[in-house]
PDB file of C-alpha atoms in Angstrom:
ATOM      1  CA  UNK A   1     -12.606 -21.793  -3.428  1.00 84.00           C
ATOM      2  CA  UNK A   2      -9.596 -20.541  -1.501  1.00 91.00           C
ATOM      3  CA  UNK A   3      -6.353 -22.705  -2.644  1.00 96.00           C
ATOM      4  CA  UNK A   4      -2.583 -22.904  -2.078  1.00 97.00           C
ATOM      5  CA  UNK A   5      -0.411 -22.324  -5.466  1.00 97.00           C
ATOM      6  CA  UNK A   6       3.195 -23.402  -5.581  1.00 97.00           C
ATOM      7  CA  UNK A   7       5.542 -19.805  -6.835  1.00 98.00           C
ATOM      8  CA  UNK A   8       9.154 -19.916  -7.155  1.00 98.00           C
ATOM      9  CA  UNK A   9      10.553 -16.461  -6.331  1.00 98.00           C
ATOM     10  CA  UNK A  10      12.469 -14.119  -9.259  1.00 98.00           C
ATOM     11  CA  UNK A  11      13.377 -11.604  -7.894  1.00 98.00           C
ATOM     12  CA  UNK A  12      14.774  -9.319  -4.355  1.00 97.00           C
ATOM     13  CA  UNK A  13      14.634  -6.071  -3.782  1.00 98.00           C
ATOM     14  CA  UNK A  14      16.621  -5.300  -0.541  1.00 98.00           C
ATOM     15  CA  UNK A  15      15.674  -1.356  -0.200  1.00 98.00           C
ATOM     16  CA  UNK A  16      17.676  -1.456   3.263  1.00 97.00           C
ATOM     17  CA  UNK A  17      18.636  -3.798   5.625  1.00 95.00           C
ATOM     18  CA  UNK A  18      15.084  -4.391   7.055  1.00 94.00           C
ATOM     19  CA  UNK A  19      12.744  -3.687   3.902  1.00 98.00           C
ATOM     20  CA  UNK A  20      12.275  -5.942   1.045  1.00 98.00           C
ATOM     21  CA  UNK A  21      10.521  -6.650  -1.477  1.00 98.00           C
ATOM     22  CA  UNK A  22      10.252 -10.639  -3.500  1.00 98.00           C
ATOM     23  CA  UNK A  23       8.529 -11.202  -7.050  1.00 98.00           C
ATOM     24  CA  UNK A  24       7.476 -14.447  -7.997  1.00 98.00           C
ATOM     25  CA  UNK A  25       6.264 -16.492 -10.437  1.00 98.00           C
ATOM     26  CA  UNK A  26       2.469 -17.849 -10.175  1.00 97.00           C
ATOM     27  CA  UNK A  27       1.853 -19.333 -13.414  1.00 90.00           C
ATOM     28  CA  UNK A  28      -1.961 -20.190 -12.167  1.00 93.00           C
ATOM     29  CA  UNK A  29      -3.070 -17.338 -10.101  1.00 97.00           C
ATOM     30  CA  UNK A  30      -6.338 -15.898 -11.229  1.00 97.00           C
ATOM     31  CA  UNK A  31      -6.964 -12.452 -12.048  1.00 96.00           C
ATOM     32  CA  UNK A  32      -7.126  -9.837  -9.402  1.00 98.00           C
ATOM     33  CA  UNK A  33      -7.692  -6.029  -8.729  1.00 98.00           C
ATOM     34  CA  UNK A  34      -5.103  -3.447  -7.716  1.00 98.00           C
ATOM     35  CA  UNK A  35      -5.569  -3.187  -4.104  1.00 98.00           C
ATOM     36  CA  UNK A  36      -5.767  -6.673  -3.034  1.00 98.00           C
ATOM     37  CA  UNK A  37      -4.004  -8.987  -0.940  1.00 97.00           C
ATOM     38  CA  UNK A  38      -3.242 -12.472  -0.545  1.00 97.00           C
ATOM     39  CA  UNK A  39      -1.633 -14.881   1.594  1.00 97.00           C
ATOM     40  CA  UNK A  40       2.267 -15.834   0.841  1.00 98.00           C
ATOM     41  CA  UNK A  41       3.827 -18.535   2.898  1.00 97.00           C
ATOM     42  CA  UNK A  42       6.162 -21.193   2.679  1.00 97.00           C
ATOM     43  CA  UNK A  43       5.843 -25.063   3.463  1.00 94.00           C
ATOM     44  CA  UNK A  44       6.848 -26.461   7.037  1.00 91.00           C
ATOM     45  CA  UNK A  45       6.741 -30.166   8.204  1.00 87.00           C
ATOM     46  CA  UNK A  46       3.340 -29.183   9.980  1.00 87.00           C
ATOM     47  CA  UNK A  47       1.498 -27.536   6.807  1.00 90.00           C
ATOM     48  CA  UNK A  48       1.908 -23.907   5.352  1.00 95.00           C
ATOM     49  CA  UNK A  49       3.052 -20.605   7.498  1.00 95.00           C
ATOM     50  CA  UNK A  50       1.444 -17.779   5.908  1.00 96.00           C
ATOM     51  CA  UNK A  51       0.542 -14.417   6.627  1.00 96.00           C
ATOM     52  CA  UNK A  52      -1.387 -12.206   4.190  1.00 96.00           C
ATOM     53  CA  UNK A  53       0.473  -9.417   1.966  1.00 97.00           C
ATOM     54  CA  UNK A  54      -1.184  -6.996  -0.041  1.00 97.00           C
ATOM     55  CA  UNK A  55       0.368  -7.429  -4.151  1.00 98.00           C
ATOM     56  CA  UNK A  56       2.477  -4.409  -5.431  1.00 98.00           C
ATOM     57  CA  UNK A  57       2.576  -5.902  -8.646  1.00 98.00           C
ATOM     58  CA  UNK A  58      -0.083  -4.605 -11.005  1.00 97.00           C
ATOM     59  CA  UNK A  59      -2.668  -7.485 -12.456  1.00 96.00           C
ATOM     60  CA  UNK A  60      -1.473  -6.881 -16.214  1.00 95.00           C
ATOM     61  CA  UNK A  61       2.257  -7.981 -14.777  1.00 96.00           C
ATOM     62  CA  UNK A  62       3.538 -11.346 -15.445  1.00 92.00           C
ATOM     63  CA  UNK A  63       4.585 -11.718 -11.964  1.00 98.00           C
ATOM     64  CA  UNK A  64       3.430 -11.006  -8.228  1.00 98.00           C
ATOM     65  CA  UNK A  65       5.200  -9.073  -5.660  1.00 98.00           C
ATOM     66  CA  UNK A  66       4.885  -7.776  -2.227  1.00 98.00           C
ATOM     67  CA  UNK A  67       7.209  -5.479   0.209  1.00 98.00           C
ATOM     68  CA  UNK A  68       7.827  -6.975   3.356  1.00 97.00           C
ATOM     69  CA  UNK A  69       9.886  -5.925   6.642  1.00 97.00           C
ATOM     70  CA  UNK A  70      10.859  -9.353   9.058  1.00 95.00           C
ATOM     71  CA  UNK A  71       9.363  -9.336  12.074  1.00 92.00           C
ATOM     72  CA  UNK A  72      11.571  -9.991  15.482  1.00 88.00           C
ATOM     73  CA  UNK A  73      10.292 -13.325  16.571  1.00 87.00           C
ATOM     74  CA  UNK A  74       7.647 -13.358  13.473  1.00 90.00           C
ATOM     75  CA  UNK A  75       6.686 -16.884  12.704  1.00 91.00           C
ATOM     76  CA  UNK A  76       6.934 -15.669   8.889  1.00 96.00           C
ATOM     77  CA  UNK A  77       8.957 -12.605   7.981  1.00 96.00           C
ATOM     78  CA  UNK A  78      12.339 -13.563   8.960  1.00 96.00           C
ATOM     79  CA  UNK A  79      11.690 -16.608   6.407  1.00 96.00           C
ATOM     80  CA  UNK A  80      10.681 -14.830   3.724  1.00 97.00           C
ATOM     81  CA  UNK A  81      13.647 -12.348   4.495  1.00 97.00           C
ATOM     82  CA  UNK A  82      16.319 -15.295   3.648  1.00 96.00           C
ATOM     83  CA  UNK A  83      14.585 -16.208   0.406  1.00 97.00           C
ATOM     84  CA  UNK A  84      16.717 -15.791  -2.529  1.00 97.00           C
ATOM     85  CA  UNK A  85      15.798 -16.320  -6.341  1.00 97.00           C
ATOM     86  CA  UNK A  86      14.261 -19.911  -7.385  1.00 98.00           C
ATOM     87  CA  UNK A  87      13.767 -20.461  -3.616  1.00 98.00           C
ATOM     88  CA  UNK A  88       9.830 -21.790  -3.517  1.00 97.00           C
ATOM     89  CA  UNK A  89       6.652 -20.536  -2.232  1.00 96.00           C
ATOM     90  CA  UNK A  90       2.964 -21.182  -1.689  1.00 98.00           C
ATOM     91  CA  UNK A  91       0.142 -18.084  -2.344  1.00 98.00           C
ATOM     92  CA  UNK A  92      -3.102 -18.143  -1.732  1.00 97.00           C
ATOM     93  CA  UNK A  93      -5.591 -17.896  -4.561  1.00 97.00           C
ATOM     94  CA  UNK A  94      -7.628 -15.969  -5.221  1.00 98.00           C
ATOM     95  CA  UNK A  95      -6.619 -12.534  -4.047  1.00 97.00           C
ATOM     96  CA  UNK A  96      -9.044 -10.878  -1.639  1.00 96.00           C
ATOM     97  CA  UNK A  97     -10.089  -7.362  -0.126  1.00 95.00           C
ATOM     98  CA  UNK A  98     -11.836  -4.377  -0.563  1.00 94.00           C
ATOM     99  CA  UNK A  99      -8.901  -1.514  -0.570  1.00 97.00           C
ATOM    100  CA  UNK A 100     -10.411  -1.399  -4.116  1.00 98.00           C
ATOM    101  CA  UNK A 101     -11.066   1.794  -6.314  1.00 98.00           C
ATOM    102  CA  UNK A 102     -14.352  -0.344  -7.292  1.00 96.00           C
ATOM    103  CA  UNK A 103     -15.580   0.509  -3.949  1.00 96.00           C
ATOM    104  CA  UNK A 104     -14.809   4.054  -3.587  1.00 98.00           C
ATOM    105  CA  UNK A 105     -17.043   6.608  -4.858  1.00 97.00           C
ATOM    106  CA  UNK A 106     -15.940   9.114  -7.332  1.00 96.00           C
ATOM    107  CA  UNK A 107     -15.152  12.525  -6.647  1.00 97.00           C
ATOM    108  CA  UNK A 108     -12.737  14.872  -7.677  1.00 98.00           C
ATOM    109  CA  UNK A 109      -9.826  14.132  -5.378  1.00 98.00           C
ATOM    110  CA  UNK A 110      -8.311  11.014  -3.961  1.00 98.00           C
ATOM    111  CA  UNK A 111      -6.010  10.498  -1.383  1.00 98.00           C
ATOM    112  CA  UNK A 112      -3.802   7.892  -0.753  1.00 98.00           C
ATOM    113  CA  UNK A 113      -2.773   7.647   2.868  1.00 98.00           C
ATOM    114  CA  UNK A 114      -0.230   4.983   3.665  1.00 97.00           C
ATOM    115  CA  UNK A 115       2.652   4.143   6.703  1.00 97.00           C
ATOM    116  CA  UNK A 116       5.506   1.238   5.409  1.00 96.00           C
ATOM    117  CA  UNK A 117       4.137  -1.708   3.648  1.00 97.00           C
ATOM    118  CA  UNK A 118       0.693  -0.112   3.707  1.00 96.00           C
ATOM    119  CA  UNK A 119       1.788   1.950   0.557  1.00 97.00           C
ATOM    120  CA  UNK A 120       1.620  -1.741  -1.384  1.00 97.00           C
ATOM    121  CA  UNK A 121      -1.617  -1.185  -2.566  1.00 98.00           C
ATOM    122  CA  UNK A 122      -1.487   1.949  -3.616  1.00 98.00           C
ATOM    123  CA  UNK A 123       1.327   1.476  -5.515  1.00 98.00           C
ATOM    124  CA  UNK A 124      -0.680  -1.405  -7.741  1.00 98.00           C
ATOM    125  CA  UNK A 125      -3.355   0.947  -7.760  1.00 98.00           C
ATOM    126  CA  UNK A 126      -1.313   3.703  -9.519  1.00 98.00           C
ATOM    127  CA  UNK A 127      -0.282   1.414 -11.689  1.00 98.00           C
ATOM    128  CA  UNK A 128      -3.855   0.932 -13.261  1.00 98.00           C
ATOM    129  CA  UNK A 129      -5.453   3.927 -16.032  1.00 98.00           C
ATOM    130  CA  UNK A 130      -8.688   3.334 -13.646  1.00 98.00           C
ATOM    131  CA  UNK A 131      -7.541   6.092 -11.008  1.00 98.00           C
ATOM    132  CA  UNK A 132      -5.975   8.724 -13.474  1.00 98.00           C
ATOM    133  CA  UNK A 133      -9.549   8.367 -15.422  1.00 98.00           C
ATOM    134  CA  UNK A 134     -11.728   8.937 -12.930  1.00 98.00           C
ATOM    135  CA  UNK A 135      -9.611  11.469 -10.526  1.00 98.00           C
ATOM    136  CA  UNK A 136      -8.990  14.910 -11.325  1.00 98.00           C
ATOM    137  CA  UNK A 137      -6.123  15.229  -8.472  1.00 98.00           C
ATOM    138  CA  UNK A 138      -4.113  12.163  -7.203  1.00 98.00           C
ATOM    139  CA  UNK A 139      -2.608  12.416  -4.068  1.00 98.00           C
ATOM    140  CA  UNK A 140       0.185  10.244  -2.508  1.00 98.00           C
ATOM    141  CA  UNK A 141       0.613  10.788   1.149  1.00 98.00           C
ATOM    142  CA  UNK A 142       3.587   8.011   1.842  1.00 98.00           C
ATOM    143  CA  UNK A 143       5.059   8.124   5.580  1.00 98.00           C
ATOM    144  CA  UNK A 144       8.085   6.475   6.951  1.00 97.00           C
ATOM    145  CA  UNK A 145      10.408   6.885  10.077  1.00 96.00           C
ATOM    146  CA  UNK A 146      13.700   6.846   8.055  1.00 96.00           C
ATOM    147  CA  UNK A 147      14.541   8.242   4.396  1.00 96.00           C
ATOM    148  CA  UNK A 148      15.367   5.481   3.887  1.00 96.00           C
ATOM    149  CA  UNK A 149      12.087   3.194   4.222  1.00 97.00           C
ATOM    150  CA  UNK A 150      10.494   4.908   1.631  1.00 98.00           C
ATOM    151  CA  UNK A 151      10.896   2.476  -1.131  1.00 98.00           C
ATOM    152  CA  UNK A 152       9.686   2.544  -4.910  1.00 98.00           C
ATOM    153  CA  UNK A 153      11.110   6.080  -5.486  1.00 97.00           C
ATOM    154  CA  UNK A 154      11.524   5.423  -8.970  1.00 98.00           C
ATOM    155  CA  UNK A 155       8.120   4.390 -10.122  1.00 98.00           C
ATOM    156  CA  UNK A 156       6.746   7.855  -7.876  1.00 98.00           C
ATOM    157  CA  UNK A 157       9.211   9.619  -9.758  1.00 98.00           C
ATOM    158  CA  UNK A 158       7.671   7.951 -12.863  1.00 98.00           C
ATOM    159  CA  UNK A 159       4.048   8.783 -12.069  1.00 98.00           C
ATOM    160  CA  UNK A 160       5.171  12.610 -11.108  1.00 98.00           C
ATOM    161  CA  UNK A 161       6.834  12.790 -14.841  1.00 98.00           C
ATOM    162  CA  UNK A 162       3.633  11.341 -16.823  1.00 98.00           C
ATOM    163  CA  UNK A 163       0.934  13.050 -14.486  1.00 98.00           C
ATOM    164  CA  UNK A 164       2.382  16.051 -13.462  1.00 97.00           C
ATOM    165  CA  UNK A 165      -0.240  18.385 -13.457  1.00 97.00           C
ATOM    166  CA  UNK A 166      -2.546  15.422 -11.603  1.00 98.00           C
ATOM    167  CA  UNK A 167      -0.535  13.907  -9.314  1.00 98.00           C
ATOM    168  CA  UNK A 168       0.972  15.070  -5.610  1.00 98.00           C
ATOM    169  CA  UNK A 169       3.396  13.675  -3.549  1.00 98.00           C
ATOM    170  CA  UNK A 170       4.034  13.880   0.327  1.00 98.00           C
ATOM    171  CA  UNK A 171       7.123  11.376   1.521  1.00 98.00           C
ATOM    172  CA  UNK A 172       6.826  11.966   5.376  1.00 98.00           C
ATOM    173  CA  UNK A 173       9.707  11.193   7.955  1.00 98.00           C
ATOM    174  CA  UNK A 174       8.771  10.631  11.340  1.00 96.00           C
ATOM    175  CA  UNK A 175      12.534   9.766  13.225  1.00 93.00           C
ATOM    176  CA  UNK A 176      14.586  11.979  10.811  1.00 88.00           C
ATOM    177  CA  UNK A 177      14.249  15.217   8.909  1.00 89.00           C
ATOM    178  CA  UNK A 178      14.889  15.620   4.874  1.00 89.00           C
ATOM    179  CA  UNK A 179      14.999  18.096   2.259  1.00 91.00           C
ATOM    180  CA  UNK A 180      11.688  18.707   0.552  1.00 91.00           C
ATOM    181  CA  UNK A 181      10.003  15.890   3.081  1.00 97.00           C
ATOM    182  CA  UNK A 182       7.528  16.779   6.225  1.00 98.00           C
ATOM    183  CA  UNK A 183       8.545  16.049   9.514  1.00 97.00           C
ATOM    184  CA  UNK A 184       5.896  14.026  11.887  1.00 97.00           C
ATOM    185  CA  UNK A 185       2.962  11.567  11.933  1.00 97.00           C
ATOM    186  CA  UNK A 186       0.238  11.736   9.994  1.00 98.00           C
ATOM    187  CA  UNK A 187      -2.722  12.400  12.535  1.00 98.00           C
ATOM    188  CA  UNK A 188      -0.639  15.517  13.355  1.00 98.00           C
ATOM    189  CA  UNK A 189       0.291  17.044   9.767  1.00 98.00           C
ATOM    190  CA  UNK A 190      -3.622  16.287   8.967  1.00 98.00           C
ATOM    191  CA  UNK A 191      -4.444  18.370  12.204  1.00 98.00           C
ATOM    192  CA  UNK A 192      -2.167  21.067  11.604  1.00 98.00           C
ATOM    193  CA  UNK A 193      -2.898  21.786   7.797  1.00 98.00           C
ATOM    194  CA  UNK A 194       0.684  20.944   7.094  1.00 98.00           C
ATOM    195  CA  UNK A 195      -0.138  17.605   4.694  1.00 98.00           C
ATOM    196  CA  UNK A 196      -2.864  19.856   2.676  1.00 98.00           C
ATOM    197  CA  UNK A 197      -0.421  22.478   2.459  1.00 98.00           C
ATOM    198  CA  UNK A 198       2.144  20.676   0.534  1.00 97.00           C
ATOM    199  CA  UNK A 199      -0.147  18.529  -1.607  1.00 98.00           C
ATOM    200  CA  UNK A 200      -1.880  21.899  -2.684  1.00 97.00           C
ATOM    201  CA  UNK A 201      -5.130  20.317  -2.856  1.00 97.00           C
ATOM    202  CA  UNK A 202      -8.244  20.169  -0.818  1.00 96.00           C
ATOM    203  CA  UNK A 203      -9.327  17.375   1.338  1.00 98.00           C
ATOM    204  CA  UNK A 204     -12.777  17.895   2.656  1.00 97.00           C
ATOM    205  CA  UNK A 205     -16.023  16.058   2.267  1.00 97.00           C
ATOM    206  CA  UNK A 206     -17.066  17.909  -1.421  1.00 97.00           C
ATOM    207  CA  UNK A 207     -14.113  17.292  -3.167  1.00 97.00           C
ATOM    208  CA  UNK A 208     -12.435  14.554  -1.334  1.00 98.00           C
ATOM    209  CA  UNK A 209     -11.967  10.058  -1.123  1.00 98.00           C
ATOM    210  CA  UNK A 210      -9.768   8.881   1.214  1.00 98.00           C
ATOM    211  CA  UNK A 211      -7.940   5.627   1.243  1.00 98.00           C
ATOM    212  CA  UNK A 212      -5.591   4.425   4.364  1.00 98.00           C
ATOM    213  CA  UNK A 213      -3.955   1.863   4.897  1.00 97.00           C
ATOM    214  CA  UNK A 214      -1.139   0.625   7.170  1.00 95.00           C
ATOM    215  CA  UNK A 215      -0.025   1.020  10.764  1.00 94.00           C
ATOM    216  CA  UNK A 216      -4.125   0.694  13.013  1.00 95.00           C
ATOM    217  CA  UNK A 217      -2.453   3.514  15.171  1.00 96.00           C
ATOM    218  CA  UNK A 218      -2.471   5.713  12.250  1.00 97.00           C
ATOM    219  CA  UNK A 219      -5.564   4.972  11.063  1.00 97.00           C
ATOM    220  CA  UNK A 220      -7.277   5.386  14.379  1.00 97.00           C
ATOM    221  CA  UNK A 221      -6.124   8.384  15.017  1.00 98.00           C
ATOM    222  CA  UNK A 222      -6.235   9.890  11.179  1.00 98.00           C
ATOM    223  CA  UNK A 223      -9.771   8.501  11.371  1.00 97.00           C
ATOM    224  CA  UNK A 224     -10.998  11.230  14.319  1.00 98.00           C
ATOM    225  CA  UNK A 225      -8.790  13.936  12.537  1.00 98.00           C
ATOM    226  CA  UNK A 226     -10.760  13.520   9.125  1.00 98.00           C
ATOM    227  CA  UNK A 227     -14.197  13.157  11.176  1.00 98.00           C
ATOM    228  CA  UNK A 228     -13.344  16.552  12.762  1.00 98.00           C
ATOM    229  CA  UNK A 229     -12.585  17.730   9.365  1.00 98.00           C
ATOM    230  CA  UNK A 230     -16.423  16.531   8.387  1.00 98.00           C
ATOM    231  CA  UNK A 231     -15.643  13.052   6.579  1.00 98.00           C
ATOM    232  CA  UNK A 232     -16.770   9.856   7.335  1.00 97.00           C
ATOM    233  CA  UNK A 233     -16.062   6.117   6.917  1.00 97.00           C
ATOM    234  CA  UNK A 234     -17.384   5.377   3.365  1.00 96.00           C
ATOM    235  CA  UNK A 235     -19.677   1.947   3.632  1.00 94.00           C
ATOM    236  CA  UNK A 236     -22.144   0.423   0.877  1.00 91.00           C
ATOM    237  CA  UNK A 237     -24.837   0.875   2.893  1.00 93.00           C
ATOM    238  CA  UNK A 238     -23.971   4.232   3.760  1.00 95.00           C
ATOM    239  CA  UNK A 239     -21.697   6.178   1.372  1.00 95.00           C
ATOM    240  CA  UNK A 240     -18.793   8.434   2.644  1.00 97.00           C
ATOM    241  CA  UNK A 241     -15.129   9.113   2.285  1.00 98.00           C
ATOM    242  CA  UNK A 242     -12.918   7.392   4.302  1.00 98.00           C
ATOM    243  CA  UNK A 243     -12.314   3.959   3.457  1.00 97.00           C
ATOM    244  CA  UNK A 244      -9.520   1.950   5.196  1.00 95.00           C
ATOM    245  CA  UNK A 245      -7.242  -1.245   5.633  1.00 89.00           C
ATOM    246  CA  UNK A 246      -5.252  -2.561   8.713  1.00 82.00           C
ATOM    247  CA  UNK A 247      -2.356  -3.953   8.609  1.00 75.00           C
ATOM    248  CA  UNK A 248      -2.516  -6.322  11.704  1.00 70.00           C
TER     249      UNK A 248
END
């Protein structure tokens, strides 16, 4: 049964002046699996505001955390945006949602397709030996519209070290251009070859799982790319290779 836990935040990590990330203490959450989410909100006079955030942290961590970017006139964000450390929270327990490698099928590539805060769970997912076990290739595809809002550099930096012959990266910039980053939206770069290209590895229906997650534009229109490509949306009932979270 769903309940509200009382967490006391650590930690911030202000990656700009828009994204964040908080860790918190939870000394009673229950045991989860990379790729979930919860809810995170904070106590009013009229109950709890909460909206749900998918957990960056890895289950075998001590603490929770979640990336966040506040909202113009969110009922939420902007709060959690002013937290500092021992400032209090409520989360949800348990964690929830099936962005889970437990529901994709195996195969010999997996890509990891994410805009902003929709890289969350894939970050707590490489965190786990589960993926690097059961994939031959890894692929990050991590898009942005500034340099700057591509946080956690130095745990990819840390997974290109240990798995560098399994592991690919793709930062993508859609409002600026960098060194060594493509230029664009996703849809587009999938269309054009361009992502492939600089993963060096095959996405196709053979070899291929796809995860996305983020911005519903994106994953709309990345959806009818891949489907053109010959994939389709992986469900129990009827297995495939796209499989997919929103973000609102």
């Amino acid at each position: 049964m769903a309940q509200w836990l009382d967490a006391k935040v650590t930690k911030r990590i202000d990656w700009n002046d828009h994204l964040f990330s908080l860790r918190f203490q939870c000394a009673d959450f229950p045991d989860y699996t990379p790729g979930q989410f919860t809810k995170v909100g904070i106590e009013q006079d009229n109950g709890v505001v909460s909206r749900p955030y998918s957990l960056v942290s890895h289950p075998q961590d001590k603490e929770l955390e979640i990336m966040a970017v506040p909202v113009e006139d969110g009922v939420l964000s902007p709060k959690l945006h002013e937290l500092q450390e021992n400032d209090d929270l409520k989360v949800m327990a348990p964690a929830t949602g099936f962005l889970v490698l437990n529901e994709v099928p195996d195969s010999d590539n997996i890509w990891l397709i994410g805009t902003g805060t929709g890289i969350g769970p894939f970050l707590s997912i490489l965190a786990d030996s589960e993926i690097w076990l059961r994939y031959k290739n890894v692929i990050l595809v991590y898009a942005a519209r500034h340099q700057n809002d591509l946080a956690y550099g130095d745990f990819i930096q840390q997974c290109q070290s240990q798995y560098a012959s399994q592991f690919s990266y793709v930062p993508i910039v859609s409002r600026d251009k960098a060194d060594g980053m493509l230029h664009g939206r996703i849809p587009a770069l999938l269309q054009s070859g361009q992502i492939i290209q600089q993963a060096a590895q095959p996405l196709d229906a053979e070899q291929s799982q796809v995860m996305l997650c983020g911005n519903p534009q994106m994953i709309e229109d990345a959806m009818d790319v891949l489907k053109s490509m010959g994939l389709k949306k992986h469900l129990r009932r009827s297995p495939g290779q796209i499989s997919q979270e929103r973000y609102w």
